[in-house]
XYZ file of C-alpha atoms in Angstrom:
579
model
C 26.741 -2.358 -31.948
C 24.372 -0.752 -34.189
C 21.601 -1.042 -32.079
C 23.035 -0.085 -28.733
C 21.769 3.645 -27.895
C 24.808 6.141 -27.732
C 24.431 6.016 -23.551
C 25.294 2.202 -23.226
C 28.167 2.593 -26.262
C 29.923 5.455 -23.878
C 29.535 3.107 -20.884
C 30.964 0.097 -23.577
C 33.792 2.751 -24.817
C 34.705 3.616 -21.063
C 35.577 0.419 -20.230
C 38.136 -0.118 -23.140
C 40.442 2.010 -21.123
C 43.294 1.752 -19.502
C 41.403 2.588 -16.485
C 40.670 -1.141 -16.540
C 42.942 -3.891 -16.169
C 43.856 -5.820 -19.958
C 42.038 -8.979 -18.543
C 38.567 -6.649 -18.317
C 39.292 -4.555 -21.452
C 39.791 -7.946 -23.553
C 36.217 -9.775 -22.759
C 34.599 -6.257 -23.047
C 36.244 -6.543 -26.495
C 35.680 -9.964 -27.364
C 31.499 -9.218 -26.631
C 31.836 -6.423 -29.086
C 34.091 -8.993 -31.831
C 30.979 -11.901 -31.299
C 28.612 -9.423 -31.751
C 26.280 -9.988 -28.705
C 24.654 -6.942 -28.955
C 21.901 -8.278 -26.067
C 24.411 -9.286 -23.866
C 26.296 -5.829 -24.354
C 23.407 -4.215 -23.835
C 22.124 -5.797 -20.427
C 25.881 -5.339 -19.426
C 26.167 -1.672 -19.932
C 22.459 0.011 -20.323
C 22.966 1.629 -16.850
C 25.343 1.007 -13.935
C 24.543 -1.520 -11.237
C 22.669 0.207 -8.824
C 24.099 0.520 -5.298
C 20.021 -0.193 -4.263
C 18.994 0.232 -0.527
C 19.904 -3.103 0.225
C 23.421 -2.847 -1.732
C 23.983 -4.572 -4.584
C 23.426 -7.518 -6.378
C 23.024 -9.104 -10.493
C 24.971 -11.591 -12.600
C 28.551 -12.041 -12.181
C 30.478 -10.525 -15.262
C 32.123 -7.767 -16.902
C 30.150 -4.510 -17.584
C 28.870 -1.581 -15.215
C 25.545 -3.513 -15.036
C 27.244 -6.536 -13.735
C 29.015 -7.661 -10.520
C 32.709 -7.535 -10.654
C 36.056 -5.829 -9.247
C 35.300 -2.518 -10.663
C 31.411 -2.461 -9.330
C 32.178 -3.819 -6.316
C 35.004 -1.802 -5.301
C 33.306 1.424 -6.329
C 30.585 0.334 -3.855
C 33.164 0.223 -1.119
C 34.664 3.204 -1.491
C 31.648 4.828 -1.844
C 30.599 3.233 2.243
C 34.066 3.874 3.144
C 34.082 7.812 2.260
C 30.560 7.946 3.929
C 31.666 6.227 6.762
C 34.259 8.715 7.302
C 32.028 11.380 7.372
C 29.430 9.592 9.757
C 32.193 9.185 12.269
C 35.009 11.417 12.293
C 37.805 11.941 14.150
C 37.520 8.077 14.821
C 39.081 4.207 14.143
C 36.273 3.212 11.990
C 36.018 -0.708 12.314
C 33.777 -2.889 9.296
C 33.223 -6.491 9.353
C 33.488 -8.664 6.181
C 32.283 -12.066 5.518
C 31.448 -13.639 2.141
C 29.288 -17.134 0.893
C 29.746 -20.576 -0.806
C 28.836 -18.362 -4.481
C 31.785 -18.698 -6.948
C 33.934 -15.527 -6.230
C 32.481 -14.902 -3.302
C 35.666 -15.405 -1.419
C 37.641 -13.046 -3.946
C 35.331 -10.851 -3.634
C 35.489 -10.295 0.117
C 38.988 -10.104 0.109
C 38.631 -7.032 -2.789
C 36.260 -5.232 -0.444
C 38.311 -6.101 2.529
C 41.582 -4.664 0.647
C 39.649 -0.961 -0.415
C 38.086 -0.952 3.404
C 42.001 -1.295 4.617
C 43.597 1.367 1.697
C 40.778 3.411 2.955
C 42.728 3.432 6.701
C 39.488 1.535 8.241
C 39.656 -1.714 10.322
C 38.488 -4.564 8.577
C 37.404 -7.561 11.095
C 37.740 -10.172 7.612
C 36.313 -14.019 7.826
C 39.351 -16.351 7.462
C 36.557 -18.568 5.950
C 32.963 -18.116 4.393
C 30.479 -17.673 7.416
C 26.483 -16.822 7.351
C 25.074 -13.766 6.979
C 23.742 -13.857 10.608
C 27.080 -13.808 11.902
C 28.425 -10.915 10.070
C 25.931 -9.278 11.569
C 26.208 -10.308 14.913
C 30.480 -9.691 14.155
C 29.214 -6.211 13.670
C 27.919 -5.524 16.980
C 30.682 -8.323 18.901
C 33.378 -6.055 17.901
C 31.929 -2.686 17.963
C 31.683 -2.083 14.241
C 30.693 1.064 12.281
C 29.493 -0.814 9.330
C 29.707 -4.465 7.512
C 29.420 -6.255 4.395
C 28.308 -9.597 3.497
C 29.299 -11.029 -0.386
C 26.322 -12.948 -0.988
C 23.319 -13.362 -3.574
C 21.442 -15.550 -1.214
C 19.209 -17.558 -3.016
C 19.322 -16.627 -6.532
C 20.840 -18.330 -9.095
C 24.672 -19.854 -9.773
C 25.623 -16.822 -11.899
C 24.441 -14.086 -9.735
C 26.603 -12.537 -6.657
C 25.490 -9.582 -4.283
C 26.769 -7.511 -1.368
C 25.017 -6.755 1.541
C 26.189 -3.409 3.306
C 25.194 -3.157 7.173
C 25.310 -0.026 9.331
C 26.545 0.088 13.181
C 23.435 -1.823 14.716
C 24.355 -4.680 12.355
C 21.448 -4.419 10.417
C 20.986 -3.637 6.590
C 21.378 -0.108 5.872
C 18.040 1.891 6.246
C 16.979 5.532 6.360
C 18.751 8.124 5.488
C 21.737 5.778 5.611
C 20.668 4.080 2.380
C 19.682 6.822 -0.029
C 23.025 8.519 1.342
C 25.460 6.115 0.503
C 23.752 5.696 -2.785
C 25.040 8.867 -3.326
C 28.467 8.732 -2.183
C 28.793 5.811 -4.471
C 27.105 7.538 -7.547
C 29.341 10.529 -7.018
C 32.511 8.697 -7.731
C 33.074 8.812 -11.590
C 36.635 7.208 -11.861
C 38.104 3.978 -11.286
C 41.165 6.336 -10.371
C 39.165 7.388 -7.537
C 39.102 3.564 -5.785
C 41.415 2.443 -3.790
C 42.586 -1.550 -4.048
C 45.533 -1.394 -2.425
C 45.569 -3.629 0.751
C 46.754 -2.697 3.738
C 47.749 -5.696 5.574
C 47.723 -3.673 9.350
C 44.221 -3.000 8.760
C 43.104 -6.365 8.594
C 42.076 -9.068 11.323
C 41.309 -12.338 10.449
C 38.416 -13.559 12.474
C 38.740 -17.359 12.709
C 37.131 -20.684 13.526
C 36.818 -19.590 17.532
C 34.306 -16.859 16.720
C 32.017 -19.751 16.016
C 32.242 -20.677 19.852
C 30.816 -16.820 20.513
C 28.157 -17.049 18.752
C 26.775 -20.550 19.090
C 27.286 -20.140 22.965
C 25.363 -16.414 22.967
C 22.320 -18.058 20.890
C 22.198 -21.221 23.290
C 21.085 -19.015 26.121
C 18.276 -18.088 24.777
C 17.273 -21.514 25.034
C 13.634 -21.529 26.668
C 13.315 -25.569 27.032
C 16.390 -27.233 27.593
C 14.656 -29.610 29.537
C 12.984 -30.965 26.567
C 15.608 -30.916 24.147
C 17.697 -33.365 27.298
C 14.363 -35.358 26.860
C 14.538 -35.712 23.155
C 17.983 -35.681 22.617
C 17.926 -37.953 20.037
C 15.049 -36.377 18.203
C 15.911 -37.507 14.424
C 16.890 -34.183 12.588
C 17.667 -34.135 8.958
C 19.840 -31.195 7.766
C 21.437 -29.716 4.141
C 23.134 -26.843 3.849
C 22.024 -27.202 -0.078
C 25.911 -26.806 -0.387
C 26.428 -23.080 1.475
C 27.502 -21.517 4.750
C 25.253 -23.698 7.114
C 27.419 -26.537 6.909
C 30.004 -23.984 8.907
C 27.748 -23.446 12.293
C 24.825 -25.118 11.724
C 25.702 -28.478 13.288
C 27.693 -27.081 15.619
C 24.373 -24.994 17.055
C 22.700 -28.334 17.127
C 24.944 -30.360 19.298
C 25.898 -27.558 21.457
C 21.669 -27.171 21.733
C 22.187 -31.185 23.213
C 20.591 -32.747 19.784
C 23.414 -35.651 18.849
C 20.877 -37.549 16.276
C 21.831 -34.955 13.410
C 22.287 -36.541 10.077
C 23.978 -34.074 7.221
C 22.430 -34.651 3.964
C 25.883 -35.855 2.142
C 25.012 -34.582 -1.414
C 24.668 -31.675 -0.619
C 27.535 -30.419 2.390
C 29.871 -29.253 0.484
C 29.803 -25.480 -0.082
C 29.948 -25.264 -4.049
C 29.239 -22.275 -5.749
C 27.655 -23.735 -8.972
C 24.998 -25.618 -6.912
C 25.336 -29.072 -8.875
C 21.917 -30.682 -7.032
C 19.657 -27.871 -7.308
C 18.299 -25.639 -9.922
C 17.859 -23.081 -7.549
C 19.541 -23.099 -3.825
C 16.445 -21.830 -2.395
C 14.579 -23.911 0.434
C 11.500 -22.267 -0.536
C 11.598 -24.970 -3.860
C 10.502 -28.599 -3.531
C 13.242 -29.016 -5.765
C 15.968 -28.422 -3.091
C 14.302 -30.130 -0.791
C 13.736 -32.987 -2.519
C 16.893 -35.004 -1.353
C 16.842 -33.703 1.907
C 13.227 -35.082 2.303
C 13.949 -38.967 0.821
C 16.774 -38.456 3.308
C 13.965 -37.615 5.844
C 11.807 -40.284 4.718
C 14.242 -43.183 4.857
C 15.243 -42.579 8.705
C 11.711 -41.503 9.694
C 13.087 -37.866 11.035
C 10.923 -35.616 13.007
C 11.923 -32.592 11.165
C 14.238 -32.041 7.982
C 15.342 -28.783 7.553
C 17.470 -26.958 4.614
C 19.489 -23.743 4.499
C 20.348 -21.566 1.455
C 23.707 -20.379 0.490
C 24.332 -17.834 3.624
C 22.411 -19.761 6.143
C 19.822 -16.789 6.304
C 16.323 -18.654 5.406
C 15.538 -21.928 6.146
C 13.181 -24.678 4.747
C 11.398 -26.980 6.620
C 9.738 -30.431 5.839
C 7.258 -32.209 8.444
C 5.593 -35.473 8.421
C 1.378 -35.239 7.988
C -0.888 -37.536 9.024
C -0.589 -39.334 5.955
C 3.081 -40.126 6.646
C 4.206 -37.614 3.952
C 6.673 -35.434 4.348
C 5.659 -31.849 3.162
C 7.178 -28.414 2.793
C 5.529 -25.678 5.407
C 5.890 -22.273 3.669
C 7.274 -19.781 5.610
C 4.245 -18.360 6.899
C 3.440 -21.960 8.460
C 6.804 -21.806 9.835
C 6.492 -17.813 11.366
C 3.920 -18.713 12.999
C 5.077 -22.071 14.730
C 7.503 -20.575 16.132
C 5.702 -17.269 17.219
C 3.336 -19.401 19.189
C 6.028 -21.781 20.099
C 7.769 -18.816 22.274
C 4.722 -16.589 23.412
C 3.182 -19.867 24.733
C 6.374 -21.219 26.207
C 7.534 -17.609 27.911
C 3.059 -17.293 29.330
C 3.690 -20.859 30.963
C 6.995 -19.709 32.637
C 5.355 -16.220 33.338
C 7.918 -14.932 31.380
C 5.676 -12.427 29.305
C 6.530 -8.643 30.045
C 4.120 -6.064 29.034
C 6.349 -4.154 26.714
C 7.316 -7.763 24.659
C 6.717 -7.471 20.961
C 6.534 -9.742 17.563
C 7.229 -7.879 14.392
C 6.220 -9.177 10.889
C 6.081 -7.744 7.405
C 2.955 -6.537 4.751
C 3.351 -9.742 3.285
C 2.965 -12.136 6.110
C 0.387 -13.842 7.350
C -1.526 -12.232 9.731
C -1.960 -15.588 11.764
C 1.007 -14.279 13.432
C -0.892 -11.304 14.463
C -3.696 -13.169 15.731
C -1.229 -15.226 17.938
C 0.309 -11.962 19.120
C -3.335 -10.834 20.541
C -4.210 -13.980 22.079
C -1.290 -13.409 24.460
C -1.629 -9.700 24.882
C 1.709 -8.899 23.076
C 2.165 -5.983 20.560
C 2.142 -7.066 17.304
C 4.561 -4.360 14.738
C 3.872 -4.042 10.967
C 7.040 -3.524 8.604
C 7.421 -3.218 5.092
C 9.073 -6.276 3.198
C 12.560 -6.535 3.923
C 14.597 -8.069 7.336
C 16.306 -4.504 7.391
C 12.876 -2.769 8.582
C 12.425 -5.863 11.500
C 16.061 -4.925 12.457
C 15.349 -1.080 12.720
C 12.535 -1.655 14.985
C 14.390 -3.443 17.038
C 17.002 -1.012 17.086
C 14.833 1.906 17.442
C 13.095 0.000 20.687
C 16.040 -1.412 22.125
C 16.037 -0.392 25.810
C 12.247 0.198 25.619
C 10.183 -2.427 24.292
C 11.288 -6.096 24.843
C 11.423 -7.721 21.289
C 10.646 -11.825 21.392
C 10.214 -13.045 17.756
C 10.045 -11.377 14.316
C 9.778 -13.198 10.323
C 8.410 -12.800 6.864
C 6.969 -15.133 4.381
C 10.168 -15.693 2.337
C 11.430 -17.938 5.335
C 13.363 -16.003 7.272
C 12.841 -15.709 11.082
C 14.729 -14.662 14.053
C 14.222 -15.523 17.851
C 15.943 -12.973 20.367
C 17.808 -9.671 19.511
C 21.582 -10.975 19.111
C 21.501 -9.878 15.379
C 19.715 -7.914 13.028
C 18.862 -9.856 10.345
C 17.232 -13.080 10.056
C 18.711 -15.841 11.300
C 18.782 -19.447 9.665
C 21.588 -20.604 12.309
C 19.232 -19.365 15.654
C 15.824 -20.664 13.899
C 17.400 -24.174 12.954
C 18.200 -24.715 16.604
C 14.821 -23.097 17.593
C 12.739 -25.223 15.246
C 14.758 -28.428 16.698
C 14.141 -27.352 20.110
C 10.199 -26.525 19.555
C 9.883 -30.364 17.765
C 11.239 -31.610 20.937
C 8.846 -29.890 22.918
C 5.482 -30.314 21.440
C 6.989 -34.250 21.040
C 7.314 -34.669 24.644
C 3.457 -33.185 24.271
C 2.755 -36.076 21.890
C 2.120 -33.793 19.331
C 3.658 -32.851 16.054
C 4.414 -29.980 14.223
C 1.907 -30.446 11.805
C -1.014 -31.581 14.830
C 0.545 -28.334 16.073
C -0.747 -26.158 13.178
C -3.958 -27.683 12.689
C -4.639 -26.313 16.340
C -3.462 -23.302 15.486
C -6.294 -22.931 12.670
C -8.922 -24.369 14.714
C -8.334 -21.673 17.066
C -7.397 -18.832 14.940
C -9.068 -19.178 11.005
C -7.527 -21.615 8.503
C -5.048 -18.999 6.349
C -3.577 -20.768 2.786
C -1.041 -18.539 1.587
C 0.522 -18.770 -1.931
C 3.487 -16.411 -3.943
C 3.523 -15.971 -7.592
C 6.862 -15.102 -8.994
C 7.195 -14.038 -12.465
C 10.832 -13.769 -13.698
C 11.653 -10.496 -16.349
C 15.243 -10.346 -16.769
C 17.406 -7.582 -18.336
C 16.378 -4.257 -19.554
C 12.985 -5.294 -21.243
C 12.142 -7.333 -18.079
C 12.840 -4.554 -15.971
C 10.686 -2.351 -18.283
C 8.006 -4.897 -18.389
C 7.256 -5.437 -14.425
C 7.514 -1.227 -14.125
C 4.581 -1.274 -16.950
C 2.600 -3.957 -14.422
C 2.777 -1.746 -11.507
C 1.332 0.954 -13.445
C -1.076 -0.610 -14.945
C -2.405 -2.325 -12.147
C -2.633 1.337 -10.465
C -4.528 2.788 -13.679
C -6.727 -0.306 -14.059
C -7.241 -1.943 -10.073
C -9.561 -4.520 -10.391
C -13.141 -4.734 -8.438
C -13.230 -8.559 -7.840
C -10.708 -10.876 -7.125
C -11.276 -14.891 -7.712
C -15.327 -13.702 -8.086
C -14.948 -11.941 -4.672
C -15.435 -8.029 -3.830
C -12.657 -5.953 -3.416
C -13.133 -3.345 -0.686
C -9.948 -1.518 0.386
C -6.619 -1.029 -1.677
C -3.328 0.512 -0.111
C -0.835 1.904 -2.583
C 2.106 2.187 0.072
C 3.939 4.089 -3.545
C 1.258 6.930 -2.510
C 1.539 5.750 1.158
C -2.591 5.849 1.014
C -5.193 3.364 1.791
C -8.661 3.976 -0.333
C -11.618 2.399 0.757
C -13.685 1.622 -2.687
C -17.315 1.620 -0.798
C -17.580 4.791 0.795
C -14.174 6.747 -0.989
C -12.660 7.138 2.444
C -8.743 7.151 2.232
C -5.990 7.208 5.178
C -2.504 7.601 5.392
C -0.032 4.778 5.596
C 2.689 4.976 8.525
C 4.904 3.291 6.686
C 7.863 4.691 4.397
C 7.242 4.479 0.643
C 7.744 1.599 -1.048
C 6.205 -0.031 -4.298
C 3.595 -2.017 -2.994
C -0.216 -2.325 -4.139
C -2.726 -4.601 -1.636
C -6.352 -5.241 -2.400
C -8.185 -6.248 0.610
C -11.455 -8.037 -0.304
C -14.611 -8.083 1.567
C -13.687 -11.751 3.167
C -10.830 -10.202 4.127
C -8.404 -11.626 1.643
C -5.329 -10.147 1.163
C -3.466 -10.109 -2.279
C -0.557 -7.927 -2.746
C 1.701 -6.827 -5.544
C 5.447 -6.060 -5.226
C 8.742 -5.966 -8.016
C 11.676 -7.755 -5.666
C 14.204 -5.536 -4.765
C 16.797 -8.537 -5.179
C 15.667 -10.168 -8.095
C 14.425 -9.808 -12.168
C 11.219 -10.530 -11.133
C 7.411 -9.243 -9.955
C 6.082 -11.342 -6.793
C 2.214 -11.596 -6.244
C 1.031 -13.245 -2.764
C -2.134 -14.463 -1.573
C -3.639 -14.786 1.966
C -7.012 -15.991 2.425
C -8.794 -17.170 5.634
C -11.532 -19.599 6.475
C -13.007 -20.992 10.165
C -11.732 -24.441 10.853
C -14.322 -25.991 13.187
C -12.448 -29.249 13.698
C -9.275 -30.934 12.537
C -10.992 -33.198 10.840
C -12.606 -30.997 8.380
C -8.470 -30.203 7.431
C -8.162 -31.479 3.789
C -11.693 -29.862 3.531
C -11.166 -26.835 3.839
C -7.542 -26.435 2.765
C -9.044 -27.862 -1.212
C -11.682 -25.159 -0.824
C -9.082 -22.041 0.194
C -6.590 -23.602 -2.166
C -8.811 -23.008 -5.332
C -9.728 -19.864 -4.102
C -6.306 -18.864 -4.143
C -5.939 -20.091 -8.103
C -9.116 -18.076 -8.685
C -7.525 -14.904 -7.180
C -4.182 -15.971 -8.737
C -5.841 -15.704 -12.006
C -6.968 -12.665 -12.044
C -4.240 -10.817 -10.906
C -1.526 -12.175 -12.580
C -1.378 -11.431 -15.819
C 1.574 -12.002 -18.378
C-alpha cells in the first residue's frame, strides 16, 4: 500500500475492525495480501457519496463501494432526518428493490434499519419498478421511500434511490439535508440492523391490480385500442422489473397480441444478453427487434432493469425497424395527448408539458401550437416531479420527459414511468393506425410542420478516481477555453447554469438563469443549435448532446435532410468532444 495517500490507508485501517463483520474484514484483507493497490484505492479514496439523488457505484467492499455498511449508513442517516421532519408522528417509508444481483438483500437491509429505527416500512414481497415505489409512496401515505436500483448501468453496479413524501426523488433542501445527516454519522455503532418484524408490511402481488387499474383511466382512446386490439406488440423486459406489470398494463389496456421476447424475461441480475441493460443501445434491442421483424409488429418496445425508461423500435418506410431516441419518442407522445385532449376539447388553460435542458425543444414547439405552457427543468425526473408537486391543485400537468427515455403521462407518480408510457405508446400506435398512419409517417409530419431536429449524446466513460478527476478538468477547461464555432458554425450565447448566467458573446449582454445550480455549460449557435455539456450524476462518465434544426418542406426530402443535419452533428461532435 505504498502508494495509497495516508487518507484512503485510515479509511483501509477502519475497516479492519471489529466494527465490521469477519466476512468484510477478510476481503478488505485479502485486497491488501494481492496487492491491488488500484482497486484499494478506488475502494477507499473517499466515502460513497449520499449524492442528491442517493447513492449509487460498484457493488463491493470499501466506503467507496455499495454494500451493507454504505447502505445502511444511508438509511439511518433518512431515518434520523425523517424523524426530525415529522415528529411526534408514525413515520411510514416504502421499499422496493430491482432484478440487480443483491438487490433483493439489499432492500430487505434497508427495510430492517427503517423498522429498528421504529418507522413503518410498506416492503415489496417481490422486486417491482421504480414507478411503483413511487406511486406506493403516495397509495399509502408515506413520508419517504427507497428504491435499490442502478437502473441502467452495468452488472456490477447497484444504487438506491431515496424519495420524499410526494413520491418523488429527494430535492431542495431535502437533498443537501439528508446528505448531512448521513455524513454526520461516523460509526457503524451508530446504525441500526436489527429488524423489527412489527414494523414491516409486505406489499404483495394485489398492489399490482392498484396500480395498473389507476393508470388505465387515464386512457384517452379506448376506442381505438378495442379497434386494434390485436395490434402486434413486441416486448423485453431486457431481464428486469417490467416483466412484473408490464404485460399485465397491456392486457388490462385491451391489447391481447403481446409477444414477450423469451431471452430475455427472466429478471437476472448479471444481464447474460446484453452488454449493457439500457434500451437506449442497439445492442439491447437487437433481439427484441429480429423478434419484431419476424412477426411484422407495429411497435417493439424494451424496458431496463426497473421498468423506468423505455426503448422503442418502429418500422420506416424501408421496412426497417429502427430505434427512435428518446427525444423522437417525447415528442410522439406529447403531440399524441395535446392533439387527442384539443379533439375531445379536453384542453384547460392552466394544462402544462414539462421537459428538461437537454431535450429537444420540438416538444416545446408542440406545446405552443396548442396554446399549452411549456416548463423548463434541469436534467433529472426529480425536478419534473417537483413541478408537479409544487403546481398540484393549480396548474393541470398532461405530459412531461427527457432525452434519456424516460416519460410520464398523467400525475399518478413522480418519476418517470416505463409501465404508464409502454401502455401509452401501445395505445397511441393504435390510434394513428386506425388513421392509416405510422409512428414513423407520424414524425415526419411532425418535422414538416415544426423544423427537422437530429439529436445525438456523446458519452465518454472515466471511471475511478482519475476518471473522476479527468471529466472535473473538462468542465473547467471548457469554461476557461469556450469555443467560438461549433462544426464551422458561430456560437452566439453560452449559459453556465454552474454560474446560473447566460452571456451573449455579440453584444456581452448576460442574464440570470431561473434555474438552481447545476454543472451544466450550453453553447447556443447562431442557427440555433444547441450543444450542451454535463458530468452524469449517476454514472463515471461526461455526456455531450447535440440538437440541431433544419425546415423540412416535404416528406420526401426526409433522408435529405436527416444526412445533411446528421453530419452537422459529427462536425459539432468534433469539436467539442475532446479526449
Amino acid at each position: 500500500m505504498s502508494t495509497l495517500d495516508q487518507e484512503t490507508k485510515s479509511r483501509i485501517d477502519q475497516w479492519l475492525t471489529a466494527e465490521y463483520d469477519s466476512e468484510t474484514v477478510a476481503k478488505v484483507q485479502q485486497l491488501i495480501d494481492n496487492n491491488e493497490e488500484t482497486e484499494l484505492l478506488d475502494s477507499f479514496y473517499k466515502e460513497l457519496e449520499f449524492g442528491t439523488g442517493g447513492l449509487r457505484g460498484i457493488m463491493g467492499v470499501g466506503s467507496n463501494r455499495m454494500n451493507k455498511y454504505t447502505i445502511g449508513k444511508a438509511t439511518q442517516g433518512l431515518a434520523n432526518y425523517l424523524k426530525k421532519q415529522f415528529p411526534d408522528q408514525q413515520i411510514k417509508v416504502a421499499v422496493s428493490y430491482d432484478s440487480r444481483n443483491n438487490s433483493q438483500s439489499f432492500g430487505h437491509l434497508v427495510a430492517d434499519v427503517f423498522s429498528a429505527n421504529d418507522i413503518h416500512v410498506f416492503l415489496f414481497e417481490q422486486l417491482r419498478p421504480t414507478p411503483m415505489l413511487s406511486f406506493a409512496v403516495r397509495h399509502f401515505n408515506c413520508q419517504g421511500g427507497v428504491m435499490l436500483t442502478a437502473s441502467h448501468n452495468p452488472k456490477e453496479y447497484n444504487g438506491y434511490k431515496a424519495y420524499w413524501n410526494d413520491g418523488g426523488q429527494l430535492v431542495a433542501p431535502h437533498d443537501k439535508n439528508v446528505i448531512t445527516e448521513v455524513n454526520a454519522i461516523q460509526s457503524v455503532s451508530e446504525i441500526k440492523f436489527e429488524r423489527v418484524d412489527a414494523n414491516i408490511t409486505v406489499v404483495g402481488e394485489e398492489f399490482d391490480d392498484i396500480y395498473v387499474q389507476a393508470n388505465k383511466r387515464l386512457s384517452i382512446h379506448p376506442e381505438a385500442v378495442e379497434a386494434q386490439k390485436d395490434l402486434k406488440i413486441v416486448y423485453s423486459p431486457i431481464h428486469g422489473t417490467g416483466i412484473t406489470v408490464v404485460p399485465k398494463i397491456l392486457e388490462a389496456w385491451g391489447f391481447t397480441n403481446v409477444t414477450v421476447v423469451e431471452e430475455q424475461s427472466k429478471p437476472d441480475g448479471n444481464f447474460p444478453t446484453v452488454v449493457y441493460p439500457n434500451p437506449e443501445e442497439e445492442d439491447a434491442m437487437s433481439i427484441a427487434k429480429k423478434r419484431g421483424q419476424e412477426l411484422g409488429a407495429d411497435v417493439i418496445m424494451a424496458t431496463d432493469p426497473d421498468a423506468d425508461r423505455v426503448g422503442v423500435a418502429i418500422r420506416n418506410p424501408k421496412g426497417d425497424y429502427e430505434l427512435i431516441n428518446g427525444n423522437q419518442i417525447g415528442s410522439l407522445l406529447t403531440y399524441y395527448v395535446l392533439s387527442s385532449k384539443k379533439d375531445k376539447a379536453e384542453l384547460k388553460d392552466n394544462d402544462y408539458i414539462v421537459k428538461t435542458i437537454v431535450t429537444t425543444n420540438l416538444i416545446s414547439d408542440i406545446g405552443a401550437e396548442y396554446g399549452v405552457k411549456s416548463y423548463e427543468t434541469l436534467t433529472g425526473f426529480k425536478f419534473i416531479g417537483e413541478v408537479i408537486t409544487k403546481l398540484l391543485g393549480k396548474e393541470n400537468y398532461l405530459v412531461g420527459g427527457e432525452e434519456s427515455y424516460g416519460y410520464l403521462v398523467g400525475d399518478l407518480v413522480r418519476d418517470k414511468d416505463a409501465v404508464n408510457s409502454c401502455a401509452f405508446i401501445a395505445e397511441m400506435t393504435a390510434y394513428f393506425k386506425c388513421q392509416g398512419k405510422s409512428l414513423f409517417e407520424v414524425l415526419q409530419e411532425l418535422y414538416v410542420k415544426h423544423g427537422f431536429y437530429k439529436e445525438k449524446l456523446i458519452s465518454l466513460t472515466k471511471k475511478g478516481k482519475a476518471g473522476a478527476d479527468e471529466i472535473k478538468q473538462m468542465m473547467i477547461d471548457l469554461r476557461a477555453n469556450a469555443p467560438k464555432t461549433l462544426g464551422g458554425v458561430e456560437v452566439k450565447e453560452i449559459r453556465d447554469y454552474e454560474n446560473r448566467v447566460a452571456t451573449n458573446i455579440v453584444s456581452g449582454e448576460t442574464s440570470e438563469i431561473d434555474l438552481p445550480k447545476s454543472d451544466v455549460l450550453q453553447f447556443i449557435t447562431v442557427d440555433g443549435d444547441v450543444i450542451s455539456a454535463r458530468p452524469s450524476g449517476t454514472e463515471p462518465k461526461i455526456k455531450f448532446y447535440c440538437s440541431v434544426r433544419e425546415a423540412l418542406v416535404d416528406a420526401s426530402n426526409y433522408e435529405t435532410i436527416s444526412a445533411k443535419l446528421e453530419q452537422k452533428v459529427e462536425n459539432i461532435m468534433a469539436d467539442i468532444v475532446k479526449g
